């Protein structure tokens, strides 16, 4: 019975790992898509207008966003062993979300275009980070 219980536990852990991998893959699709759109379509595609330096800065930030999404994707194959990288990436997203929230509140500019990304940055990302940490504790012994 012990072997059957161990096999069942291993199967449950593998299913949880697969679910986390799918969730991270889907969540990272957003920064990859938005980053790529900002680079290819330019800041105007994202509804950002301004001087050449402002548009250049938006392109740079789009590149960072693309890079973050690709970096999250790089954690997927052995996600349970990527705690340090996953934590750094999640921390970057959360700090960015806090900056977005602070600025939106300061400017009185809270809208669905701001609330949507904030939900991901300050809601989904911390939940995925907690899930990754939980899975790592279970699988890496």
mmCIF file of C-alpha atoms in Angstrom:
data_model
loop_
_atom_site.group_PDB
_atom_site.id
_atom_site.type_symbol
_atom_site.label_atom_id
_atom_site.label_comp_id
_atom_site.label_asym_id
_atom_site.label_seq_id
_atom_site.Cartn_x
_atom_site.Cartn_y
_atom_site.Cartn_z
ATOM 1 C CA UNK A 1 0.000 0.000 0.000
ATOM 2 C CA UNK A 2 2.912 2.357 0.703
ATOM 3 C CA UNK A 3 4.145 2.172 -2.911
ATOM 4 C CA UNK A 4 0.648 2.868 -4.235
ATOM 5 C CA UNK A 5 0.344 5.899 -1.934
ATOM 6 C CA UNK A 6 3.734 7.202 -3.088
ATOM 7 C CA UNK A 7 2.736 6.725 -6.728
ATOM 8 C CA UNK A 8 -0.527 8.560 -6.095
ATOM 9 C CA UNK A 9 1.308 11.424 -4.371
ATOM 10 C CA UNK A 10 3.815 11.658 -7.234
ATOM 11 C CA UNK A 11 0.944 11.736 -9.737
ATOM 12 C CA UNK A 12 -0.790 14.535 -7.816
ATOM 13 C CA UNK A 13 2.445 16.542 -7.659
ATOM 14 C CA UNK A 14 3.017 16.091 -11.385
ATOM 15 C CA UNK A 15 -0.555 17.224 -12.081
ATOM 16 C CA UNK A 16 -0.058 20.281 -9.871
ATOM 17 C CA UNK A 17 3.243 21.041 -11.613
ATOM 18 C CA UNK A 18 1.552 20.768 -15.020
ATOM 19 C CA UNK A 19 -1.270 23.072 -13.883
ATOM 20 C CA UNK A 20 1.247 25.672 -12.667
ATOM 21 C CA UNK A 21 3.223 25.385 -15.892
ATOM 22 C CA UNK A 22 0.054 26.024 -17.913
ATOM 23 C CA UNK A 23 -0.963 28.951 -15.684
ATOM 24 C CA UNK A 24 2.470 30.592 -15.956
ATOM 25 C CA UNK A 25 2.555 29.991 -19.706
ATOM 26 C CA UNK A 26 -0.837 31.616 -20.136
ATOM 27 C CA UNK A 27 -0.079 34.514 -17.774
ATOM 28 C CA UNK A 28 3.257 35.247 -19.486
ATOM 29 C CA UNK A 29 1.497 35.410 -22.842
ATOM 30 C CA UNK A 30 0.169 38.835 -21.804
ATOM 31 C CA UNK A 31 3.534 40.605 -21.330
ATOM 32 C CA UNK A 32 4.985 38.839 -24.371
ATOM 33 C CA UNK A 33 2.081 39.986 -26.547
ATOM 34 C CA UNK A 34 1.920 43.522 -25.139
ATOM 35 C CA UNK A 35 5.696 43.903 -25.281
ATOM 36 C CA UNK A 36 5.855 42.670 -28.856
ATOM 37 C CA UNK A 37 2.939 44.911 -29.853
ATOM 38 C CA UNK A 38 4.640 47.914 -28.281
ATOM 39 C CA UNK A 39 7.846 47.195 -30.180
ATOM 40 C CA UNK A 40 6.345 46.352 -33.564
ATOM 41 C CA UNK A 41 3.327 48.666 -33.472
ATOM 42 C CA UNK A 42 5.037 51.453 -31.607
ATOM 43 C CA UNK A 43 3.756 53.424 -28.660
ATOM 44 C CA UNK A 44 0.813 54.725 -30.711
ATOM 45 C CA UNK A 45 -0.485 51.156 -30.985
ATOM 46 C CA UNK A 46 -0.667 51.088 -27.183
ATOM 47 C CA UNK A 47 -2.439 54.449 -27.069
ATOM 48 C CA UNK A 48 0.709 56.288 -25.934
ATOM 49 C CA UNK A 49 1.580 59.574 -27.565
ATOM 50 C CA UNK A 50 4.215 62.155 -26.884
ATOM 51 C CA UNK A 51 7.629 63.436 -27.810
ATOM 52 C CA UNK A 52 10.258 61.276 -29.484
ATOM 53 C CA UNK A 53 12.022 60.651 -26.137
ATOM 54 C CA UNK A 54 8.702 59.583 -24.552
ATOM 55 C CA UNK A 55 7.922 57.232 -27.442
ATOM 56 C CA UNK A 56 11.472 55.871 -27.273
ATOM 57 C CA UNK A 57 11.024 55.241 -23.542
ATOM 58 C CA UNK A 58 7.746 53.422 -24.246
ATOM 59 C CA UNK A 59 9.574 51.214 -26.777
ATOM 60 C CA UNK A 60 12.258 50.436 -24.199
ATOM 61 C CA UNK A 61 9.628 49.534 -21.603
ATOM 62 C CA UNK A 62 7.878 47.341 -24.193
ATOM 63 C CA UNK A 63 11.167 45.503 -24.663
ATOM 64 C CA UNK A 64 11.450 45.007 -20.913
ATOM 65 C CA UNK A 65 7.894 43.699 -20.800
ATOM 66 C CA UNK A 66 8.647 41.247 -23.610
ATOM 67 C CA UNK A 67 11.806 40.160 -21.788
ATOM 68 C CA UNK A 68 9.892 39.566 -18.549
ATOM 69 C CA UNK A 69 7.375 37.362 -20.298
ATOM 70 C CA UNK A 70 10.104 35.366 -22.040
ATOM 71 C CA UNK A 71 11.972 34.994 -18.748
ATOM 72 C CA UNK A 72 8.833 33.642 -17.056
ATOM 73 C CA UNK A 73 8.452 31.194 -19.945
ATOM 74 C CA UNK A 74 12.046 30.049 -19.386
ATOM 75 C CA UNK A 75 11.075 28.861 -15.881
ATOM 76 C CA UNK A 76 8.347 26.521 -17.136
ATOM 77 C CA UNK A 77 10.252 23.268 -17.874
ATOM 78 C CA UNK A 78 11.560 22.765 -14.321
ATOM 79 C CA UNK A 79 9.409 25.335 -12.576
ATOM 80 C CA UNK A 80 9.720 23.667 -9.177
ATOM 81 C CA UNK A 81 13.483 24.347 -9.241
ATOM 82 C CA UNK A 82 13.251 27.965 -10.414
ATOM 83 C CA UNK A 83 12.410 29.583 -7.068
ATOM 84 C CA UNK A 84 15.099 32.254 -7.125
ATOM 85 C CA UNK A 85 14.487 33.382 -10.719
ATOM 86 C CA UNK A 86 10.718 33.140 -10.313
ATOM 87 C CA UNK A 87 10.920 35.269 -7.149
ATOM 88 C CA UNK A 88 13.050 37.923 -8.845
ATOM 89 C CA UNK A 89 10.727 38.110 -11.843
ATOM 90 C CA UNK A 90 7.609 38.241 -9.662
ATOM 91 C CA UNK A 91 9.241 40.930 -7.516
ATOM 92 C CA UNK A 92 9.939 43.066 -10.584
ATOM 93 C CA UNK A 93 6.316 42.741 -11.732
ATOM 94 C CA UNK A 94 4.972 43.554 -8.252
ATOM 95 C CA UNK A 95 7.212 46.623 -7.870
ATOM 96 C CA UNK A 96 6.039 47.789 -11.308
ATOM 97 C CA UNK A 97 2.430 47.233 -10.265
ATOM 98 C CA UNK A 98 2.937 49.231 -7.080
ATOM 99 C CA UNK A 99 4.429 52.068 -9.141
ATOM 100 C CA UNK A 100 1.460 51.913 -11.519
ATOM 101 C CA UNK A 101 -1.015 51.961 -8.602
ATOM 102 C CA UNK A 102 0.751 54.866 -6.893
ATOM 103 C CA UNK A 103 0.820 56.909 -10.085
ATOM 104 C CA UNK A 104 -2.809 56.119 -10.977
ATOM 105 C CA UNK A 105 -3.962 57.171 -7.515
ATOM 106 C CA UNK A 106 -1.763 60.275 -7.549
ATOM 107 C CA UNK A 107 -3.159 61.328 -10.917
ATOM 108 C CA UNK A 108 -6.714 60.241 -10.131
ATOM 109 C CA UNK A 109 -6.615 58.136 -13.265
ATOM 110 C CA UNK A 110 -8.023 54.788 -12.176
ATOM 111 C CA UNK A 111 -9.766 53.141 -15.124
ATOM 112 C CA UNK A 112 -10.254 49.652 -16.531
ATOM 113 C CA UNK A 113 -7.132 50.165 -18.653
ATOM 114 C CA UNK A 114 -5.187 50.587 -15.407
ATOM 115 C CA UNK A 115 -7.166 48.235 -13.162
ATOM 116 C CA UNK A 116 -6.776 45.267 -15.539
ATOM 117 C CA UNK A 117 -2.979 45.261 -15.514
ATOM 118 C CA UNK A 118 -2.993 45.989 -11.772
ATOM 119 C CA UNK A 119 -5.087 42.882 -11.179
ATOM 120 C CA UNK A 120 -2.430 40.818 -12.919
ATOM 121 C CA UNK A 121 0.554 42.628 -11.385
ATOM 122 C CA UNK A 122 -0.699 42.757 -7.789
ATOM 123 C CA UNK A 123 -3.116 39.806 -7.796
ATOM 124 C CA UNK A 124 -2.235 37.056 -10.272
ATOM 125 C CA UNK A 125 1.550 37.416 -10.045
ATOM 126 C CA UNK A 126 1.754 37.088 -6.236
ATOM 127 C CA UNK A 127 -0.616 34.096 -6.387
ATOM 128 C CA UNK A 128 1.539 32.385 -9.018
ATOM 129 C CA UNK A 129 4.625 33.121 -6.913
ATOM 130 C CA UNK A 130 3.009 31.602 -3.812
ATOM 131 C CA UNK A 131 1.961 28.556 -5.855
ATOM 132 C CA UNK A 132 5.488 28.118 -7.224
ATOM 133 C CA UNK A 133 6.964 28.312 -3.717
ATOM 134 C CA UNK A 134 4.424 25.784 -2.400
ATOM 135 C CA UNK A 135 5.129 23.362 -5.239
ATOM 136 C CA UNK A 136 8.894 23.760 -4.779
ATOM 137 C CA UNK A 137 8.614 22.865 -1.078
ATOM 138 C CA UNK A 138 6.641 19.741 -1.960
ATOM 139 C CA UNK A 139 8.782 18.542 -4.875
ATOM 140 C CA UNK A 140 12.326 19.579 -4.004
ATOM 141 C CA UNK A 141 13.278 17.680 -0.890
#
